Amino acid sequence: MKLSGQLFIFTIEGQRFGLDLEVVQRIERAAEITKVPESPALISGIIDYHGKIVPVFDLRKKLKLPDKELSAEMRFLLIRTESKHLIIVADVVEGVINVPAEVIMPGTEIDKDLIQAAIVRLADGVIFIYDVEKFLSAEEETELKKVLGNYKRQSPSP
């Protein structure tokens, strides 16, 4: 994963995380999530965002952090890459920072399911940068596409 040098920073359970700014499409106030039966465990559900069904990825669960009930203070991060359109729920949005190349260290594998793209060491702490493309395994991607395809067919037309 190539970083643009600008990172979008957010926190979950007080831990700082970052995504390349280029993949963050929009930030919205958290809203009700519709549960979808038989969806992968890492998908909290879906939302209808301007007529598009978008899955909500549970980064808390992926990182083995405690569950937390959705609140109005939380934010939805709408993420779009060439192959993915999803939402991540953040406790707090910190904003965008410019990151000089010399403070970016290559990521390390923290478990078999999630790979850090990079680690940024700043005076005020460490930020873990993740590659959105690697959030779901190939099996989870296939399962999600199947479930979302079934859901779209069952949904009433506007």
Short mmCIF file of C-alpha atoms in Angstrom, two decimals:
data_model
loop_
_atom_site.label_atom_id
_atom_site.label_comp_id
_atom_site.label_asym_id
_atom_site.label_seq_id
_atom_site.Cartn_x
_atom_site.Cartn_y
_atom_site.Cartn_z
CA MET A 1 0.00 0.00 0.00
CA LYS A 2 1.40 3.38 -1.00
CA LEU A 3 0.59 6.25 1.37
CA SER A 4 -0.17 9.69 -0.04
CA GLY A 5 1.48 11.49 2.88
CA GLN A 6 -1.84 12.75 4.24
CA LEU A 7 -3.52 10.58 6.85
CA PHE A 8 -7.03 10.69 8.22
CA ILE A 9 -6.76 10.04 11.97
CA PHE A 10 -9.48 8.61 14.21
CA THR A 11 -9.69 6.80 17.53
CA ILE A 12 -11.38 3.66 18.77
CA GLU A 13 -11.15 2.94 22.51
CA GLY A 14 -8.55 5.68 22.84
CA GLN A 15 -6.23 4.05 20.29
CA ARG A 16 -5.22 6.14 17.29
CA PHE A 17 -5.65 4.73 13.81
CA GLY A 18 -5.14 6.18 10.40
CA LEU A 19 -6.19 5.65 6.83
CA ASP A 20 -4.72 7.16 3.73
CA LEU A 21 -6.78 10.29 3.11
CA GLU A 22 -7.42 9.21 -0.47
CA VAL A 23 -9.73 6.37 0.66
CA VAL A 24 -11.86 8.46 3.05
CA GLN A 25 -14.81 9.65 1.00
CA ARG A 26 -16.92 11.30 3.70
CA ILE A 27 -17.62 11.52 7.45
CA GLU A 28 -21.18 11.28 8.75
CA ARG A 29 -22.82 11.17 12.17
CA ALA A 30 -23.42 7.54 13.16
CA ALA A 31 -26.94 6.29 12.49
CA GLU A 32 -28.91 3.11 12.97
CA ILE A 33 -27.36 0.04 11.40
CA THR A 34 -29.60 -2.65 9.87
CA LYS A 35 -28.49 -6.13 10.92
CA VAL A 36 -28.17 -8.65 8.09
CA PRO A 37 -28.60 -12.34 8.93
CA GLU A 38 -25.75 -14.63 7.91
CA SER A 39 -23.33 -11.78 7.19
CA PRO A 40 -19.64 -12.26 8.07
CA ALA A 41 -18.88 -11.73 11.76
CA LEU A 42 -16.85 -8.60 10.99
CA ILE A 43 -19.82 -6.86 9.37
CA SER A 44 -22.06 -5.09 11.91
CA GLY A 45 -24.79 -4.64 9.32
CA ILE A 46 -25.61 -2.25 6.52
CA ILE A 47 -26.90 1.26 5.96
CA ASP A 48 -28.75 2.77 3.04
CA TYR A 49 -26.55 5.69 2.05
CA HIS A 50 -28.22 7.82 -0.62
CA GLY A 51 -29.81 4.75 -2.19
CA LYS A 52 -26.72 2.52 -1.99
CA ILE A 53 -26.42 -0.39 0.42
CA VAL A 54 -23.09 -0.03 2.24
CA PRO A 55 -21.70 -2.61 4.71
CA VAL A 56 -20.50 -1.43 8.13
CA PHE A 57 -17.16 -3.03 8.97
CA ASP A 58 -16.55 -3.76 12.67
CA LEU A 59 -12.94 -2.71 13.20
CA ARG A 60 -13.44 -3.16 16.98
CA LYS A 61 -14.13 -6.84 16.49
CA LYS A 62 -11.24 -7.24 14.04
CA LEU A 63 -8.86 -5.69 16.58
CA LYS A 64 -10.42 -7.61 19.49
CA LEU A 65 -11.47 -4.41 21.26
CA PRO A 66 -14.54 -4.27 23.56
CA ASP A 67 -17.96 -3.87 21.94
CA LYS A 68 -19.59 -0.48 22.32
CA GLU A 69 -23.16 0.58 21.69
CA LEU A 70 -23.54 3.01 18.80
CA SER A 71 -24.04 6.62 19.93
CA ALA A 72 -24.70 9.96 18.24
CA GLU A 73 -21.17 11.10 19.15
CA MET A 74 -19.64 8.38 16.99
CA ARG A 75 -18.90 8.92 13.32
CA PHE A 76 -19.25 6.82 10.19
CA LEU A 77 -16.18 6.94 7.95
CA LEU A 78 -17.30 6.23 4.40
CA ILE A 79 -14.42 4.46 2.73
CA ARG A 80 -14.01 3.87 -0.98
CA THR A 81 -11.21 2.11 -2.80
CA GLU A 82 -11.11 0.63 -6.29
CA SER A 83 -12.65 -2.59 -5.01
CA LYS A 84 -14.43 -1.65 -1.76
CA HIS A 85 -17.14 0.66 -0.48
CA LEU A 86 -17.66 0.31 3.27
CA ILE A 87 -18.14 2.15 6.53
CA ILE A 88 -15.95 2.10 9.63
CA VAL A 89 -17.33 3.38 12.94
CA ALA A 90 -14.98 5.73 14.83
CA ASP A 91 -15.35 6.91 18.43
CA VAL A 92 -13.61 10.21 17.68
CA VAL A 93 -12.42 11.86 14.48
CA GLU A 94 -9.15 13.76 14.95
CA GLY A 95 -8.73 15.01 11.39
CA VAL A 96 -6.07 15.06 8.71
CA ILE A 97 -2.33 15.26 9.26
CA ASN A 98 0.59 15.55 6.87
CA VAL A 99 3.12 12.84 7.55
CA PRO A 100 6.75 13.17 6.51
CA ALA A 101 8.19 9.99 5.00
CA GLU A 102 10.85 9.71 7.73
CA VAL A 103 8.27 9.01 10.48
CA ILE A 104 6.54 6.21 8.53
CA MET A 105 7.78 2.74 9.43
CA PRO A 106 6.80 -0.39 7.49
CA GLY A 107 3.91 -2.27 9.07
CA THR A 108 4.19 -5.61 10.73
CA GLU A 109 1.82 -8.50 10.80
CA ILE A 110 -0.03 -8.34 14.13
CA ASP A 111 -2.15 -11.40 13.47
CA LYS A 112 -2.96 -13.66 10.55
CA ASP A 113 -6.10 -11.68 9.68
CA LEU A 114 -5.05 -8.02 9.73
CA ILE A 115 -1.90 -6.46 8.40
CA GLN A 116 -0.69 -3.03 9.39
CA ALA A 117 0.32 -1.09 6.32
CA ALA A 118 2.50 1.22 8.40
CA ILE A 119 3.23 2.64 11.80
CA VAL A 120 3.66 6.38 12.23
CA ARG A 121 5.72 7.54 15.21
CA LEU A 122 4.99 11.11 16.26
CA ALA A 123 5.92 13.13 19.34
CA ASP A 124 2.41 12.60 20.74
CA GLY A 125 2.28 8.85 20.13
CA VAL A 126 1.99 6.07 17.62
CA ILE A 127 -0.64 5.78 14.89
CA PHE A 128 -1.43 2.43 13.31
CA ILE A 129 -2.20 2.67 9.60
CA TYR A 130 -4.21 -0.14 8.05
CA ASP A 131 -4.77 -1.21 4.48
CA VAL A 132 -8.54 -1.21 3.83
CA GLU A 133 -8.04 -3.71 1.01
CA LYS A 134 -6.94 -6.33 3.57
CA PHE A 135 -9.73 -5.90 6.15
CA LEU A 136 -11.67 -8.94 4.92
CA SER A 137 -10.28 -12.29 3.83
CA ALA A 138 -11.16 -13.59 0.35
CA GLU A 139 -13.66 -15.98 1.97
CA GLU A 140 -15.31 -13.14 3.94
CA GLU A 141 -15.47 -11.00 0.77
CA THR A 142 -17.27 -13.80 -1.10
CA GLU A 143 -19.66 -14.37 1.81
CA LEU A 144 -20.43 -10.65 2.05
CA LYS A 145 -21.11 -10.30 -1.68
CA LYS A 146 -23.50 -13.25 -1.53
CA VAL A 147 -25.39 -11.88 1.49
CA LEU A 148 -25.59 -8.34 0.07
CA GLY A 149 -26.75 -9.70 -3.29
CA ASN A 150 -29.55 -11.62 -1.55
CA TYR A 151 -30.48 -8.56 0.53
CA LYS A 152 -30.70 -6.29 -2.53
CA ARG A 153 -32.99 -8.77 -4.31
CA GLN A 154 -35.31 -8.94 -1.28
CA SER A 155 -35.46 -5.16 -0.70
CA PRO A 156 -38.50 -3.34 -2.06
CA SER A 157 -37.90 -0.93 -4.92
CA PRO A 158 -38.45 2.77 -4.19
#
